[in-house]
Amino acid sequence: MNTNQMSDATKIIILAAATLITCILASLGFVSMRSAKELNQTAISQMTDLNNGLKDSDIKMFDNIEVYGSEIVNLIKKELGDYEDGETGPIYVYVKTSTKENTYYNGAQISNIQNFTHENYIKPTAIFKGKVDKNVNGVILGVQFTQI
């Protein structure tokens, strides 16, 4: 073999090694990208769960506790106050007093539940037992209050 042929063989070996190294680096890049995508999906899922838990914590606190009527009125204002007659809020609030029972789906009755001359009046000092209603997936459907 002459030196020219040796030089060509060396060039071919170097080219093959460079191609192999490039393929390995590209493969590692794809593996890293796939790993980062999975990590990102997990992080987003956990943040969504945390956000939903924080959002629902205000409602979950009414489960199996005694509350005053004023707290029920505040809950209706907060959760349903932005929804007008004909609209449906994200939850319902069921209130059973000693004389009447109503289910509220929006804020249309807020003025009535605060008006002591109206039949839907919720007495601020009355004591109620709360119960959170969830579906089989643990999603909060509403809150039920029964006067004690």
GROMACS .gro file of C-alpha atoms in nm:
model
  148
    1MET     CA    1   0.000   0.000   0.000
    2ASN     CA    2   0.118   0.338  -0.069
    3THR     CA    3   0.075   0.637   0.156
    4ASN     CA    4  -0.202   0.778  -0.055
    5GLN     CA    5  -0.413   0.465  -0.005
    6MET     CA    6  -0.331   0.470   0.369
    7SER     CA    7  -0.439   0.829   0.387
    8ASP     CA    8  -0.770   0.743   0.214
    9ALA     CA    9  -0.832   0.454   0.457
   10THR     CA   10  -0.764   0.684   0.753
   11LYS     CA   11  -1.004   0.941   0.615
   12ILE     CA   12  -1.275   0.676   0.574
   13ILE     CA   13  -1.223   0.552   0.931
   14ILE     CA   14  -1.237   0.909   1.067
   15LEU     CA   15  -1.552   0.979   0.862
   16ALA     CA   16  -1.717   0.659   0.990
   17ALA     CA   17  -1.623   0.742   1.351
   18ALA     CA   18  -1.759   1.097   1.314
   19THR     CA   19  -2.085   0.961   1.167
   20LEU     CA   20  -2.115   0.710   1.453
   21ILE     CA   21  -2.052   0.981   1.716
   22THR     CA   22  -2.310   1.208   1.547
   23CYS     CA   23  -2.571   0.930   1.553
   24ILE     CA   24  -2.501   0.860   1.921
   25LEU     CA   25  -2.533   1.229   2.012
   26ALA     CA   26  -2.858   1.265   1.814
   27SER     CA   27  -2.996   0.955   1.985
   28LEU     CA   28  -2.905   1.093   2.329
   29GLY     CA   29  -3.072   1.421   2.238
   30PHE     CA   30  -3.397   1.246   2.147
   31VAL     CA   31  -3.391   1.040   2.467
   32SER     CA   32  -3.333   1.356   2.672
   33MET     CA   33  -3.612   1.537   2.490
   34ARG     CA   34  -3.856   1.251   2.555
   35SER     CA   35  -3.755   1.245   2.922
   36ALA     CA   36  -3.801   1.621   2.954
   37LYS     CA   37  -4.145   1.598   2.790
   38GLU     CA   38  -4.258   1.331   3.039
   39LEU     CA   39  -4.122   1.536   3.329
   40ASN     CA   40  -4.306   1.843   3.201
   41GLN     CA   41  -4.634   1.647   3.172
   42THR     CA   42  -4.596   1.520   3.529
   43ALA     CA   43  -4.522   1.868   3.663
   44ILE     CA   44  -4.823   2.018   3.484
   45SER     CA   45  -5.049   1.741   3.616
   46GLN     CA   46  -4.929   1.793   3.973
   47MET     CA   47  -4.972   2.171   3.951
   48THR     CA   48  -5.327   2.124   3.816
   49ASP     CA   49  -5.411   1.888   4.103
   50LEU     CA   50  -5.267   2.134   4.356
   51ASN     CA   51  -5.460   2.424   4.203
   52ASN     CA   52  -5.786   2.227   4.208
   53GLY     CA   53  -5.721   2.124   4.568
   54LEU     CA   54  -5.665   2.484   4.674
   55LYS     CA   55  -5.970   2.601   4.481
   56ASP     CA   56  -6.191   2.334   4.639
   57SER     CA   57  -6.052   2.375   4.992
   58ASP     CA   58  -6.291   2.665   5.061
   59ILE     CA   59  -6.583   2.435   4.988
   60LYS     CA   60  -6.442   2.120   5.152
   61MET     CA   61  -6.423   2.298   5.486
   62PHE     CA   62  -6.806   2.283   5.513
   63ASP     CA   63  -6.810   1.903   5.522
   64ASN     CA   64  -6.958   1.772   5.851
   65ILE     CA   65  -6.930   2.095   6.048
   66GLU     CA   66  -7.179   2.333   6.202
   67VAL     CA   67  -7.195   2.680   6.052
   68TYR     CA   68  -7.400   2.994   6.094
   69GLY     CA   69  -7.648   3.108   5.832
   70SER     CA   70  -7.428   3.411   5.762
   71GLU     CA   71  -7.152   3.177   5.639
   72ILE     CA   72  -7.397   3.009   5.401
   73VAL     CA   73  -7.501   3.348   5.262
   74ASN     CA   74  -7.133   3.436   5.213
   75LEU     CA   75  -7.071   3.103   5.037
   76ILE     CA   76  -7.365   3.162   4.802
   77LYS     CA   77  -7.239   3.514   4.726
   78LYS     CA   78  -6.884   3.393   4.664
   79GLU     CA   79  -6.953   3.080   4.458
   80LEU     CA   80  -7.279   3.174   4.282
   81GLY     CA   81  -7.289   3.554   4.292
   82ASP     CA   82  -7.141   3.599   3.944
   83TYR     CA   83  -7.412   3.381   3.785
   84GLU     CA   84  -7.743   3.543   3.694
   85ASP     CA   85  -8.091   3.396   3.666
   86GLY     CA   86  -8.091   3.132   3.395
   87GLU     CA   87  -7.721   3.052   3.440
   88THR     CA   88  -7.578   2.771   3.646
   89GLY     CA   89  -7.278   2.809   3.875
   90PRO     CA   90  -7.003   2.549   3.923
   91ILE     CA   91  -7.175   2.403   4.232
   92TYR     CA   92  -7.517   2.407   4.393
   93VAL     CA   93  -7.603   2.508   4.749
   94TYR     CA   94  -7.896   2.330   4.913
   95VAL     CA   95  -8.039   2.492   5.227
   96LYS     CA   96  -8.305   2.333   5.445
   97THR     CA   97  -8.436   2.562   5.718
   98SER     CA   98  -8.701   2.477   5.976
   99THR     CA   99  -8.972   2.606   5.738
  100LYS     CA  100  -8.843   2.569   5.380
  101GLU     CA  101  -8.584   2.405   5.159
  102ASN     CA  102  -8.422   2.555   4.849
  103THR     CA  103  -8.144   2.470   4.608
  104TYR     CA  104  -7.945   2.760   4.468
  105TYR     CA  105  -7.766   2.730   4.133
  106ASN     CA  106  -7.690   3.099   4.075
  107GLY     CA  107  -7.692   3.435   4.252
  108ALA     CA  108  -8.046   3.535   4.156
  109GLN     CA  109  -8.179   3.485   4.512
  110ILE     CA  110  -7.902   3.664   4.705
  111SER     CA  111  -8.117   3.967   4.786
  112ASN     CA  112  -8.403   3.739   4.898
  113ILE     CA  113  -8.193   3.524   5.131
  114GLN     CA  114  -8.084   3.842   5.307
  115ASN     CA  115  -8.433   3.995   5.329
  116PHE     CA  116  -8.596   3.883   5.655
  117THR     CA  117  -8.946   3.939   5.513
  118HIS     CA  118  -8.889   3.694   5.223
  119GLU     CA  119  -8.971   3.324   5.251
  120ASN     CA  120  -8.616   3.227   5.138
  121TYR     CA  121  -8.453   3.427   5.417
  122ILE     CA  122  -8.153   3.256   5.581
  123LYS     CA  123  -8.124   3.375   5.939
  124PRO     CA  124  -7.760   3.475   6.001
  125THR     CA  125  -7.755   3.336   6.356
  126ALA     CA  126  -7.923   3.003   6.274
  127ILE     CA  127  -7.697   2.698   6.299
  128PHE     CA  128  -7.673   2.450   6.012
  129LYS     CA  129  -7.493   2.121   5.960
  130GLY     CA  130  -7.295   2.113   5.634
  131LYS     CA  131  -7.232   1.823   5.399
  132VAL     CA  132  -7.025   1.835   5.078
  133ASP     CA  133  -7.174   1.636   4.789
  134LYS     CA  134  -6.917   1.472   4.555
  135ASN     CA  135  -6.950   1.239   4.259
  136VAL     CA  136  -6.770   0.903   4.230
  137ASN     CA  137  -6.459   1.080   4.097
  138GLY     CA  138  -6.436   1.310   4.399
  139VAL     CA  139  -6.551   1.618   4.208
  140ILE     CA  140  -6.754   1.855   4.425
  141LEU     CA  141  -7.110   1.890   4.299
  142GLY     CA  142  -7.252   2.104   4.578
  143VAL     CA  143  -7.294   2.171   4.947
  144GLN     CA  144  -7.599   2.082   5.154
  145PHE     CA  145  -7.695   2.263   5.474
  146THR     CA  146  -7.963   2.147   5.716
  147GLN     CA  147  -8.073   2.369   6.002
  148ILE     CA  148  -8.021   2.212   6.343
   0.00000   0.00000   0.00000
